[in-house]
Amino acid sequence: MSILSMQSSRKDVVLMIAFAAAVLAMPIWLEPFGAAYPDLMQKFAIFGIFAIGFNILFGLTGYLSFGHAAFLGVGSYTAVWMFKLLSMNIIPALIFGTLIAGLFAVLIGFISLRRSGIYFSILTLAFAQMSYNMAYSVLTPITNGETGLQLAQDDPRIFDAAAEGSGLPLPELFGVTMQDFDGLAGFYICGILLIIAFYISLRIFRSPFGMKLVAIKSNQNRMGYTGFNTRPYLLVAFVISGMYAGLAGSLMAVTDPLAGAERMQWTASGEVVLMTILGGVGTLIGPLLGAGLIKYFENIFSAYNEQILHDIFSFLPEFLENFMVFIVNPFVGEGWHLTLGALFMVIVIFLPGGIMEGVNRLIAWVKRDRSGSSGDGKAKPQASEG
Amino acid sequence: MDALVLQILNGLDKGGAYALIALGLTLAFGTLGIVNFAHGALFMLGAFCAVSLQRILTISQKVRDESITFFEAYKEVPYLELWLGDTGTKIIEWSVPLSILMAIPIMVLIGIAMERGLIRFFYKRTHAEQILVTFGLAIVLQEIVKSLFGANPIPQSAPEIVSGSANVGAFLGLSDTLVYPYWRLIYFTFAVAVIGGVFAFLQYTTYGMVVRAGMADRDTVGLLGINIQRRFTIVFALAAVVAGLAGVMYTPVVPPDYHMGMDFLVLSFVVVVVGGMGSLPGAVAAGFLLGILESFSSMNEIKQIFPGIDQIIIYLIAVVVILVRPRGLMGRKGVMES
């Protein structure tokens, strides 16, 4: 992290423009990868927001929260309730989803941040599991238990009550539903929010506030000795990150107006940790890369089956083909989680800085190879991969 | 009174499972300083040792079914029954207790392989990285089991003779209606025996004494010319065996499936923290305590006052303990208190 200077701020402008262009052009450049359908791109954007927010907490302060899915769930539930009570317009859903999740984060953060290290992880995990278990049992009037919270024909919706006899209403933004323009409307709403989310995270990274968070990560005691009260800063970081999760959760409800408790389970919290680590903790682009890769492979790998594999390896001699299919088969389709777990272990063992560390090492290696020639191509390739 | 005794009994077997897993976690943490998120997976692997032994024992051959005479019918008869007759049937019936014998060497091997192959590279890394890599390992292990055994729970039965219920009420001089499954009593006794064994090993053998010394001050023990690392590896294997045995014996209570480890892991971590990181008696006491509290909170009388309390009681206690007394119930002063 370089200090605020003219040069770095110009770099940031370039990075921001490149990032925005990359996100907006996703339907084009994802085409060759077979990932350019709106459903998947929406997931990229939503989980990107989730991971960016998580990274503000974990990447900057080093506090590993194992309960972030709780905020995701709260955001989803709130958004669906807004659809039910107020209007099918997505703006109140997004705003209230984010705010209520932020409120939750204030409560949970205020208590959890009294401890650090593994105790903080366990505290957040405990709160998330409590919310999950309660959403399934006692809170059924609010959450609709195992069925999940859904829209209904007779919801009050004080601003735009449903016309008699029509089907279930769709979430819309001033008349544009998420499915318009072949689903691209939904993607662009998510995409633009992703760009805004990324911009805010960039500003936080570069701000004195962000520097303080990094200082807390590197030596909290020393911060204390200099007479610096760290807890309010940690709490603000925690709440911001919770609000990101809430926004991601309400976007999930916007793209598919349904909320279930399983979004709050601790495995969902684990998933965002995986994304952040895979991409690179504490980097700007890393968490996005991680989220994109995991969601991409989840969709692509889990679609493979033995027949497709036989087609892929058909250029090999018969026995080699069968052998390759035998080796690869457990890792795709149903077993794609195996790939995820193995990949994740490899990353933690060999590249603790995630993909971004790998990219940086590669760049450093190329630069050294060319001996002295100064290349400023750092921002561009990162962005274009996001 | 009856209800109270019943709830305590109900808590004991679950508490036994918590205590066994938490004991293993604490052993790994106290000796190697490792926060092992794959420990639940070891519990699950133990349970699947029982499943695979049962599968092996019931490898069957098709034979003509003599009882049906209208047409040619075939039935599957395990080879063991063909070869050994009634003895074979008995062996199959006792497959769960028998799999203890198979699970011990397997879990020792898995434990050593895990420690030498992965964990030893993470002594010097942060707790967060240890959590993450073992979490990844847990995913890999449970996916392997899933691809081998499928995603559905596989019920295992206890031997016929202990499949009924014990009339605990009559035994204790309470009403006759108080009955309790034999197998759960056995599980509790088994848990106590294993815990007693581990403590005796640490307390009364020279080997255990050296391990305890190493837990207290690793460097000094190393300076005395003892290869403490090797002993810690053995202790890790021991922890794996404890988790595995807990899993084997738990199969008749809850049919094992591939993610049972994860379900127990989270709770066991809470147990460890409540008991005090690094404190073995603390882990055991907290395991039983939380097991019993959990079953008490599922009583209807209590649920009427605090709806849903049975779902969150363990986490609630964990939150209170961490906030009020971060070293846990029995943790040593100064260990992990921040």
XYZ file of C-alpha atoms in Angstrom:
724
model
C 0.000 0.000 0.000
C 1.687 3.165 -1.034
C 0.908 6.435 0.666
C -1.560 8.868 -0.829
C 0.342 10.538 -3.572
C -0.401 12.012 -6.941
C 0.966 9.027 -8.771
C -0.916 6.393 -6.826
C -4.173 8.287 -7.080
C -3.734 8.456 -10.857
C -3.085 4.726 -10.828
C -6.290 4.275 -8.890
C -8.267 6.196 -11.491
C -6.863 3.895 -14.167
C -7.630 0.858 -12.050
C -11.168 2.071 -11.393
C -11.872 2.748 -15.068
C -10.377 -0.572 -16.116
C -12.409 -2.346 -13.449
C -15.670 -0.662 -14.420
C -15.040 -1.450 -18.077
C -14.225 -5.064 -17.263
C -17.418 -5.495 -15.229
C -19.654 -3.797 -17.784
C -18.119 -5.789 -20.622
C -18.466 -9.106 -18.807
C -21.168 -10.408 -21.181
C -18.637 -9.996 -24.008
C -15.365 -11.284 -22.630
C -16.908 -14.116 -20.612
C -18.469 -15.527 -23.799
C -15.431 -17.667 -24.775
C -15.373 -19.174 -21.255
C -19.001 -20.217 -21.553
C -19.884 -18.103 -18.537
C -21.731 -15.239 -20.184
C -25.195 -16.129 -19.048
C -26.908 -13.658 -16.692
C -27.536 -16.092 -13.851
C -23.869 -16.836 -13.408
C -22.716 -13.255 -13.953
C -25.167 -12.115 -11.291
C -23.592 -14.626 -8.941
C -20.135 -13.280 -9.794
C -21.253 -9.774 -8.889
C -23.148 -10.740 -5.731
C -20.442 -12.940 -4.293
C -17.895 -10.377 -5.423
C -19.606 -7.802 -3.222
C -19.774 -10.281 -0.359
C -16.068 -11.107 -0.662
C -14.996 -7.463 -1.034
C -16.868 -6.640 2.154
C -15.411 -9.607 3.995
C -11.972 -8.542 2.873
C -12.438 -5.091 4.426
C -12.635 -6.823 7.791
C -10.340 -9.818 7.376
C -7.880 -8.362 4.886
C -7.311 -5.077 6.646
C -7.690 -5.908 10.334
C -6.838 -9.606 10.304
C -9.961 -10.477 12.322
C -11.237 -13.777 10.901
C -15.018 -13.800 11.170
C -16.601 -17.221 10.766
C -20.129 -15.880 10.926
C -20.496 -13.490 8.048
C -23.226 -15.528 6.450
C -25.555 -14.328 9.215
C -25.537 -10.855 7.666
C -26.099 -12.327 4.238
C -29.157 -14.117 5.575
C -30.453 -11.053 7.403
C -30.096 -9.017 4.208
C -32.041 -11.625 2.247
C -34.855 -11.887 4.768
C -35.175 -8.108 5.063
C -35.281 -7.661 1.307
C -38.014 -10.245 0.881
C -39.985 -8.629 3.709
C -39.679 -5.267 2.002
C -41.082 -6.848 -1.153
C -43.932 -8.233 0.896
C -44.686 -5.111 2.916
C -43.717 -2.095 0.855
C -43.238 -2.464 -2.844
C -41.746 -4.638 -5.530
C -39.356 -1.834 -6.345
C -35.887 -3.044 -5.432
C -34.659 0.242 -3.962
C -36.293 -0.078 -0.522
C -35.311 -3.750 -0.446
C -31.661 -2.945 -1.098
C -31.526 -0.001 1.306
C -33.284 -1.736 4.192
C -31.469 -5.022 3.579
C -28.158 -3.228 3.916
C -29.212 -1.128 6.900
C -30.754 -3.917 8.939
C -27.722 -6.107 8.305
C -25.595 -3.170 9.465
C -27.670 -2.922 12.630
C -27.105 -6.606 13.278
C -23.417 -6.102 12.682
C -23.335 -3.325 15.277
C -24.835 -5.656 17.874
C -22.728 -8.704 17.062
C -19.581 -6.694 16.441
C -19.893 -4.767 19.681
C -19.846 -8.020 21.640
C -17.502 -10.101 19.478
C -14.795 -7.478 19.152
C -14.133 -7.659 22.874
C -11.973 -10.644 22.032
C -9.474 -11.237 19.265
C -7.869 -14.181 17.480
C -9.586 -17.527 17.665
C -12.016 -16.297 20.317
C -13.331 -13.700 17.900
C -13.794 -16.424 15.277
C -15.690 -18.621 17.722
C -17.856 -15.728 18.937
C -18.920 -14.767 15.423
C -19.453 -18.434 14.604
C -21.598 -18.822 17.716
C -23.750 -15.820 16.813
C -24.211 -16.986 13.247
C -25.152 -20.492 14.352
C -27.602 -19.050 16.862
C -29.260 -16.999 14.125
C -29.330 -20.025 11.836
C -30.846 -22.329 14.434
C -33.394 -19.734 15.485
C -34.369 -18.969 11.904
C -35.200 -22.649 11.583
C -37.129 -22.962 14.829
C -38.441 -20.115 16.977
C -38.403 -17.374 14.393
C -40.533 -19.334 11.939
C -43.234 -16.598 11.897
C -40.611 -14.247 10.464
C -38.488 -16.628 8.440
C -41.021 -19.274 7.435
C -38.673 -21.982 8.723
C -37.539 -24.725 6.395
C -39.760 -23.699 3.509
C -38.051 -20.358 3.216
C -39.596 -16.933 2.985
C -41.512 -16.424 -0.266
C -43.700 -13.836 -1.901
C -47.425 -14.426 -1.899
C -50.335 -13.144 -3.872
C -52.027 -11.537 -0.844
C -49.025 -9.643 0.542
C -50.033 -6.150 1.739
C -47.457 -4.196 -0.371
C -48.735 -0.773 0.617
C -47.262 1.041 -2.375
C -48.221 -1.269 -5.225
C -50.733 -3.893 -4.176
C -50.981 -6.688 -6.729
C -53.710 -6.597 -9.309
C -56.288 -9.326 -8.825
C -55.689 -12.569 -10.616
C -52.219 -11.868 -11.945
C -49.342 -14.198 -11.048
C -46.645 -13.519 -8.502
C -45.126 -10.086 -9.061
C -41.447 -9.758 -10.027
C -38.933 -7.440 -8.424
C -38.485 -4.390 -10.630
C -36.719 -1.075 -10.824
C -39.229 1.510 -12.096
C -40.880 -0.959 -14.412
C -37.772 -2.825 -15.518
C -37.807 -6.351 -14.132
C -34.686 -8.380 -13.493
C -35.498 -10.690 -16.391
C -35.738 -7.926 -18.999
C -33.243 -7.741 -21.872
C -32.585 -11.509 -21.620
C -31.744 -11.144 -17.926
C -29.091 -8.541 -18.591
C -31.077 -5.966 -16.607
C -30.575 -8.022 -13.449
C -26.894 -8.453 -14.169
C -26.286 -4.761 -14.828
C -28.004 -3.770 -11.584
C -25.741 -6.154 -9.698
C -22.747 -5.100 -11.787
C -23.199 -1.387 -11.145
C -23.586 -2.040 -7.425
C -20.413 -4.121 -7.602
C -18.549 -1.204 -9.184
C -19.817 1.155 -6.475
C -18.894 -1.388 -3.793
C -15.441 -1.749 -5.293
C -14.999 2.007 -5.420
C -15.903 2.373 -1.734
C -13.533 -0.416 -0.805
C -10.776 1.271 -2.852
C -11.384 4.538 -1.012
C -11.278 2.712 2.329
C -8.026 0.974 1.402
C -6.423 4.271 0.493
C -7.839 6.329 3.366
C -6.192 7.088 6.724
C -8.940 4.927 8.210
C -7.753 1.984 6.128
C -4.174 2.626 7.176
C -5.253 2.505 10.806
C -6.942 -0.838 10.223
C -3.761 -2.211 8.668
C -1.817 -0.860 11.643
C -4.173 -2.728 13.967
C -3.491 -5.894 12.000
C 0.258 -5.558 12.193
C 0.475 -4.686 15.871
C -2.579 -3.981 17.935
C -0.630 -3.670 21.191
C 1.569 -0.957 19.841
C -1.477 0.949 18.663
C -2.780 0.696 22.187
C 0.505 1.927 23.667
C 0.393 5.039 21.553
C -2.879 5.892 23.235
C -5.032 4.829 20.321
C -8.391 3.268 21.032
C -8.650 0.552 18.393
C -12.101 -0.797 19.135
C -14.247 1.907 17.479
C -12.226 1.486 14.273
C -12.614 -2.275 14.379
C -16.332 -1.897 14.976
C -16.709 0.451 12.021
C -14.814 -1.991 9.798
C -16.975 -4.846 11.076
C -20.194 -2.931 10.417
C -19.125 -1.862 6.931
C -18.256 -5.411 6.112
C -21.575 -6.606 7.545
C -23.404 -4.067 5.382
C -21.625 -5.365 2.285
C -22.841 -8.825 3.220
C -26.335 -7.430 3.733
C -26.245 -5.803 0.321
C -25.128 -9.075 -1.244
C -27.915 -10.881 0.590
C -30.577 -8.448 -0.561
C -29.275 -8.714 -4.121
C -29.754 -12.471 -3.868
C -33.346 -11.808 -2.885
C -33.691 -9.293 -5.704
C -32.514 -11.712 -8.370
C -34.596 -14.511 -6.868
C -37.201 -13.360 -4.318
C -36.757 -16.155 -1.835
C -34.826 -16.393 1.419
C -33.849 -19.527 3.304
C -32.013 -20.156 6.542
C -29.302 -22.243 4.879
C -27.753 -18.987 3.692
C -26.785 -18.351 7.304
C -25.160 -21.695 7.992
C -21.502 -21.680 8.922
C -20.513 -23.491 5.736
C -21.732 -20.397 3.881
C -19.468 -18.294 6.076
C -16.684 -20.704 5.265
C -17.304 -20.205 1.555
C -16.609 -16.480 1.665
C -13.453 -17.147 3.652
C -12.385 -19.559 0.920
C -13.069 -16.976 -1.762
C -11.051 -14.300 -0.032
C -8.108 -16.562 0.718
C -8.109 -18.076 -2.748
C -7.939 -14.683 -4.394
C -5.613 -13.031 -1.937
C -6.313 -11.592 1.499
C -5.885 -7.861 1.835
C -5.649 -7.187 -1.893
C -8.221 -5.154 -3.754
C -8.910 -7.450 -6.668
C -8.113 -10.771 -5.026
C -11.423 -11.481 -3.264
C -13.282 -10.740 -6.499
C -11.066 -13.149 -8.394
C -11.628 -15.778 -5.734
C -15.390 -15.308 -5.760
C -15.488 -15.427 -9.557
C -13.300 -18.518 -9.808
C -15.194 -20.474 -7.172
C -18.588 -19.645 -8.663
C -17.298 -20.312 -12.190
C -15.890 -23.712 -11.320
C -18.951 -24.539 -9.264
C -21.093 -24.009 -12.351
C -18.776 -25.436 -14.981
C -17.273 -28.367 -13.079
C -20.492 -29.527 -11.542
C -22.030 -29.801 -15.009
C -19.410 -32.322 -16.156
C -20.128 -36.018 -16.099
C -18.444 -39.165 -17.293
C -19.795 -38.874 -20.829
C -18.475 -35.350 -21.307
C -15.114 -36.430 -19.926
C -14.933 -39.292 -22.428
C -15.538 -36.747 -25.185
C -12.808 -34.462 -23.856
C -10.178 -37.183 -23.646
C -11.276 -38.983 -26.806
C -8.104 -37.884 -28.624
C -6.101 -40.197 -26.375
C -5.652 -43.931 -26.951
C -8.446 -46.020 -25.473
C -6.756 -47.185 -22.272
C -5.280 -43.728 -21.560
C -8.690 -42.208 -22.128
C -10.310 -44.525 -19.625
C -7.501 -43.915 -17.189
C -7.829 -40.129 -17.421
C -11.588 -40.302 -17.014
C -11.100 -42.546 -13.993
C -8.680 -40.031 -12.454
C -10.621 -36.878 -13.229
C -14.150 -38.137 -12.652
C -14.156 -37.916 -8.838
C -13.174 -34.244 -9.077
C -16.014 -33.018 -11.273
C -19.781 -33.151 -11.197
C -20.987 -34.182 -7.755
C -17.442 -34.204 -6.464
C -16.469 -30.704 -7.372
C -16.242 -29.806 -3.670
C -13.295 -32.183 -3.576
C -11.549 -29.996 -6.135
C -12.421 -26.956 -4.084
C -11.039 -28.425 -0.864
C -7.861 -29.653 -2.528
C -7.310 -26.387 -4.389
C -7.841 -24.512 -1.177
C -5.268 -26.589 0.696
C -2.750 -26.103 -2.067
C -3.300 -22.351 -1.937
C -2.934 -22.096 1.835
C 0.159 -24.300 1.817
C 2.071 -22.895 -1.120
C 0.593 -19.468 -1.806
C -0.675 -17.993 1.454
C -1.191 -14.712 -0.391
C -3.606 -16.351 -2.816
C -3.765 -15.917 -6.558
C -2.709 -12.278 -6.306
C 0.574 -13.323 -4.709
C 1.062 -15.732 -7.579
C 0.344 -12.984 -10.112
C 2.719 -10.588 -8.363
C 5.456 -13.199 -8.214
C 4.943 -13.899 -11.892
C 5.172 -10.203 -12.708
C 8.310 -9.817 -10.602
C 9.800 -12.849 -12.342
C 9.009 -11.510 -15.801
C 10.405 -8.109 -14.883
C 13.630 -9.594 -13.547
C 13.878 -11.696 -16.665
C 13.767 -8.639 -18.842
C 16.385 -7.128 -16.519
C 15.648 -3.511 -15.856
C 12.935 -2.775 -18.353
C 10.279 -1.101 -16.224
C 6.815 -2.365 -17.036
C 3.788 -0.535 -15.661
C 1.397 -3.261 -16.687
C 0.391 -4.187 -13.164
C -3.026 -2.678 -12.864
C -4.287 -3.721 -16.269
C -3.870 -7.492 -16.232
C -5.295 -7.667 -12.711
C -8.402 -5.802 -13.651
C -9.025 -7.650 -16.851
C -9.048 -10.922 -14.963
C -11.609 -9.672 -12.469
C -37.372 -36.366 39.644
C -37.803 -38.927 36.884
C -37.644 -36.236 34.268
C -34.460 -34.825 35.763
C -32.701 -38.188 35.823
C -33.833 -38.885 32.278
C -32.464 -35.585 31.035
C -29.144 -36.168 32.757
C -28.960 -39.609 31.149
C -29.882 -38.123 27.788
C -27.121 -35.603 28.142
C -24.515 -38.163 29.116
C -24.116 -39.963 25.807
C -24.046 -36.816 23.704
C -21.814 -35.232 26.304
C -19.579 -38.279 26.016
C -19.193 -37.696 22.282
C -18.476 -33.994 22.817
C -15.971 -34.813 25.534
C -14.120 -37.367 23.407
C -13.810 -35.057 20.404
C -12.926 -32.068 22.557
C -10.300 -34.160 24.341
C -8.623 -34.944 21.029
C -8.786 -31.318 19.925
C -7.222 -30.209 23.182
C -4.480 -32.827 22.942
C -3.565 -31.527 19.491
C -3.702 -27.931 20.629
C -1.847 -28.472 23.899
C 1.004 -30.436 22.370
C 1.473 -29.136 18.850
C -0.290 -25.780 19.202
C -2.483 -26.711 16.247
C -6.103 -25.661 15.849
C -7.359 -28.685 13.976
C -10.570 -28.092 12.037
C -10.206 -31.552 10.498
C -10.809 -33.234 13.823
C -14.498 -33.648 13.113
C -13.516 -35.425 9.908
C -11.516 -37.905 12.006
C -14.662 -38.604 14.023
C -16.478 -39.188 10.754
C -13.707 -41.467 9.426
C -13.993 -43.547 12.592
C -17.707 -43.941 12.016
C -17.057 -45.052 8.456
C -14.533 -47.630 9.718
C -17.557 -49.264 11.317
C -19.527 -48.943 8.094
C -16.791 -50.472 5.976
C -16.189 -53.357 8.365
C -19.876 -54.113 8.233
C -19.726 -53.996 4.434
C -16.713 -56.306 4.382
C -18.316 -58.796 6.734
C -21.494 -58.936 4.723
C -19.924 -59.615 1.346
C -22.471 -62.033 0.037
C -23.031 -64.809 -2.374
C -26.263 -65.511 -4.201
C -27.766 -68.818 -3.209
C -30.986 -70.551 -4.006
C -33.762 -69.561 -1.599
C -35.154 -72.918 -0.479
C -38.185 -71.462 1.257
C -39.746 -70.412 -2.022
C -40.765 -73.381 -4.097
C -42.985 -71.913 -6.819
C -40.125 -70.454 -8.837
C -36.371 -70.179 -8.706
C -35.642 -67.495 -6.129
C -32.248 -66.379 -4.963
C -31.171 -64.576 -1.861
C -27.939 -63.002 -0.748
C -26.185 -64.817 2.038
C -22.949 -63.443 3.479
C -19.947 -65.718 3.007
C -19.339 -65.617 6.737
C -22.688 -67.283 7.345
C -21.982 -69.869 4.686
C -18.591 -70.708 6.131
C -19.159 -70.385 9.870
C -22.883 -70.836 10.261
C -24.307 -69.264 13.395
C -20.911 -67.979 14.489
C -20.775 -65.989 11.285
C -24.174 -64.470 11.967
C -23.008 -63.478 15.434
C -19.841 -61.872 14.070
C -21.869 -59.786 11.654
C -24.226 -58.779 14.425
C -21.285 -57.609 16.535
C -19.694 -55.653 13.713
C -19.820 -52.296 15.485
C -17.895 -53.322 18.596
C -15.559 -55.382 16.399
C -14.725 -52.388 14.265
C -12.996 -50.826 17.275
C -10.215 -53.340 16.624
C -10.019 -52.253 13.019
C -10.379 -48.551 13.740
C -7.426 -48.282 16.126
C -4.642 -49.148 13.649
C -6.374 -47.248 10.838
C -6.768 -44.104 12.902
C -3.181 -44.321 14.125
C -2.007 -44.459 10.522
C -4.286 -41.618 9.455
C -3.196 -39.519 12.426
C 0.503 -40.007 11.765
C 0.083 -39.438 8.050
C -1.860 -36.250 8.690
C 0.644 -34.893 11.173
C 3.743 -35.767 9.162
C 2.234 -34.966 5.816
C 0.500 -31.696 6.533
C 0.290 -30.377 10.060
C 3.990 -30.205 10.817
C 4.407 -27.545 8.156
C 1.958 -25.343 10.031
C 3.488 -25.132 13.506
C 4.869 -21.695 12.829
C 1.964 -20.327 10.827
C -0.862 -18.328 12.348
C -3.930 -19.917 13.893
C -6.014 -18.515 11.051
C -3.901 -20.381 8.482
C -4.046 -23.571 10.536
C -7.818 -23.296 10.669
C -7.991 -22.724 6.932
C -5.754 -25.573 5.829
C -7.385 -28.097 8.134
C -10.778 -26.845 7.017
C -9.706 -27.594 3.440
C -8.524 -31.027 4.520
C -11.854 -31.670 6.217
C -13.680 -30.838 2.992
C -11.414 -33.180 1.026
C -11.848 -36.041 3.499
C -15.596 -35.747 3.638
C -15.896 -35.519 -0.133
C -13.808 -38.670 -0.511
C -16.087 -40.469 1.919
C -19.097 -39.118 0.073
C -17.847 -40.443 -3.248
C -17.139 -43.853 -1.708
C -20.237 -44.320 0.431
C -22.796 -41.938 -1.035
C -24.533 -39.013 0.571
C -27.222 -40.829 2.527
C -26.912 -41.860 6.163
C -26.073 -45.535 6.569
C -27.790 -47.005 9.635
C -25.753 -49.362 11.784
C -27.272 -51.607 14.391
C -26.000 -52.472 17.814
C -25.763 -56.151 18.752
C -29.131 -57.745 19.473
C -28.404 -58.316 23.147
C -27.921 -54.604 23.903
C -30.458 -53.209 21.474
C -33.220 -52.950 24.076
C -33.645 -50.493 26.887
C -32.421 -50.702 30.439
C -34.899 -50.195 33.214
C -32.886 -47.505 34.902
C -35.821 -46.395 37.053
C -36.133 -49.693 38.847
C -32.384 -49.853 39.328
C -32.268 -46.452 40.970
C -35.406 -47.032 42.999
C -37.476 -44.623 40.920
C -40.537 -45.389 38.866
C -40.546 -48.237 36.351
C -41.337 -45.965 33.453
C -37.810 -44.600 33.380
C -36.097 -46.638 30.676
C -33.004 -45.867 28.679
C -31.402 -47.603 25.691
C -28.578 -49.945 26.654
C -26.377 -48.761 23.861
C -26.354 -45.192 25.113
C -25.347 -46.390 28.555
C -22.596 -48.393 26.908
C -21.521 -45.332 24.967
C -21.249 -43.305 28.127
C -19.282 -46.028 29.904
C -17.057 -46.400 26.882
C -16.406 -42.654 26.778
C -15.504 -42.604 30.453
C -13.207 -45.590 29.962
C -11.395 -44.021 27.003
C -11.031 -40.705 28.792
C -9.768 -42.528 31.891
C -7.312 -44.432 29.714
C -5.931 -41.271 28.128
C -5.550 -39.557 31.486
C -3.915 -42.624 33.018
C -1.529 -42.775 30.079
C -0.535 -39.167 30.574
C -0.429 -39.337 34.347
C 1.105 -42.688 35.213
C 3.500 -43.594 32.424
C 6.933 -42.143 31.896
C 6.008 -41.493 28.291
C 2.980 -39.503 29.363
C 5.027 -37.599 31.913
C 7.460 -36.507 29.233
C 4.541 -35.440 27.044
C 3.107 -33.356 29.868
C 6.495 -31.824 30.488
C 6.686 -31.008 26.802
C 3.283 -29.380 26.914
C 4.445 -27.190 29.785
C 7.828 -26.246 28.363
C 8.760 -27.676 25.042
C 12.169 -26.062 24.716
C 13.523 -27.303 28.028
C 12.435 -30.858 27.343
C 14.123 -30.597 23.970
C 17.321 -29.377 25.617
C 17.323 -32.473 27.816
C 17.906 -34.503 24.685
C 14.416 -35.882 24.264
C 12.880 -36.051 20.837
C 9.683 -34.324 21.925
C 8.498 -33.896 18.358
C 8.142 -37.633 17.876
C 6.172 -37.961 21.065
C 3.876 -35.170 20.016
C 3.264 -36.927 16.721
C 2.270 -40.032 18.665
C -0.031 -37.909 20.827
C -1.640 -36.532 17.688
C -2.209 -40.104 16.519
C -3.711 -40.829 19.930
C -6.059 -37.879 19.496
C -7.064 -39.275 16.102
C -7.756 -42.674 17.679
C -9.911 -41.093 20.383
C -11.937 -39.221 17.781
C -12.187 -42.361 15.629
C -13.399 -44.528 18.492
C -15.946 -41.891 19.430
C -17.178 -42.128 15.848
C -17.257 -45.946 15.729
C -19.314 -46.257 18.858
C -21.653 -43.425 17.864
C -22.868 -45.167 14.693
C -25.782 -47.061 16.310
C -26.976 -43.823 17.941
C -27.023 -41.671 14.805
C -26.620 -43.213 11.333
C -23.333 -41.873 9.964
C -23.243 -39.654 6.910
C -20.380 -37.762 5.359
C -20.956 -34.435 7.078
C -21.527 -35.690 10.612
C -18.007 -34.577 11.457
C -18.671 -30.958 10.563
C -21.816 -30.914 12.689
C -19.892 -32.124 15.697
C -16.789 -30.070 15.001
C -18.366 -26.681 15.562
C -19.924 -27.799 18.820
C -16.695 -29.428 19.953
C -14.759 -26.242 19.351
C -17.244 -24.421 21.496
C -16.759 -27.126 24.113
C -12.986 -26.707 24.003
C -13.259 -22.964 24.447
C -15.724 -23.291 27.309
C -13.460 -25.797 29.025
C -10.378 -23.700 28.417
C -7.990 -23.962 25.470
C -5.302 -26.483 26.325
C -6.936 -27.864 29.456
C -7.698 -31.588 29.205
C -9.908 -31.883 32.310
C -11.645 -28.707 31.194
C -12.498 -30.191 27.807
C -13.950 -33.329 29.353
C -15.916 -31.486 32.030
C -17.273 -28.948 29.552
C -18.219 -31.744 27.143
C -20.412 -33.500 29.685
C -21.684 -30.240 31.133
C -22.815 -28.880 27.779
C -24.287 -32.229 26.760
C -26.408 -32.311 29.910
C -27.379 -28.645 29.674
C -28.424 -29.180 26.076
C -30.734 -32.019 27.017
C -32.160 -30.075 29.957
C -32.964 -27.127 27.755
C -34.966 -29.368 25.450
C -37.425 -30.117 28.269
C -40.870 -28.742 27.537
C -41.086 -26.881 30.844
C -37.989 -24.883 30.016
C -38.922 -24.383 26.400
C -42.152 -22.763 27.494
C -40.244 -20.102 29.415
C -37.500 -19.559 26.827
C -38.744 -20.704 23.421
C -36.007 -22.103 21.243
C -33.458 -22.186 24.020
C -32.511 -25.790 23.195
C -31.229 -24.687 19.798
C -28.864 -22.033 21.040
C -27.956 -22.911 24.619
C -24.459 -24.175 23.806
C -23.566 -21.110 21.773
C -25.067 -18.826 24.386
C -22.915 -20.392 27.083
C -19.878 -20.120 24.850
C -20.498 -16.417 24.295
C -20.882 -15.781 28.012
C -17.792 -17.806 28.900
C -15.605 -16.149 26.288
C -16.694 -12.703 27.381
C -16.551 -13.241 31.122
C -13.756 -15.749 31.504
C -11.808 -16.136 28.281
C -9.463 -18.766 29.637
C -12.477 -21.044 30.079
C -13.687 -22.968 33.077
C -10.416 -24.731 33.831
C -7.895 -23.037 31.606
C -4.467 -22.202 32.978
C -3.954 -18.591 33.846
C -2.215 -16.737 31.072
C -2.865 -19.297 28.311
C -4.807 -17.784 25.422
C -6.406 -15.111 27.542
C -6.421 -12.252 25.083
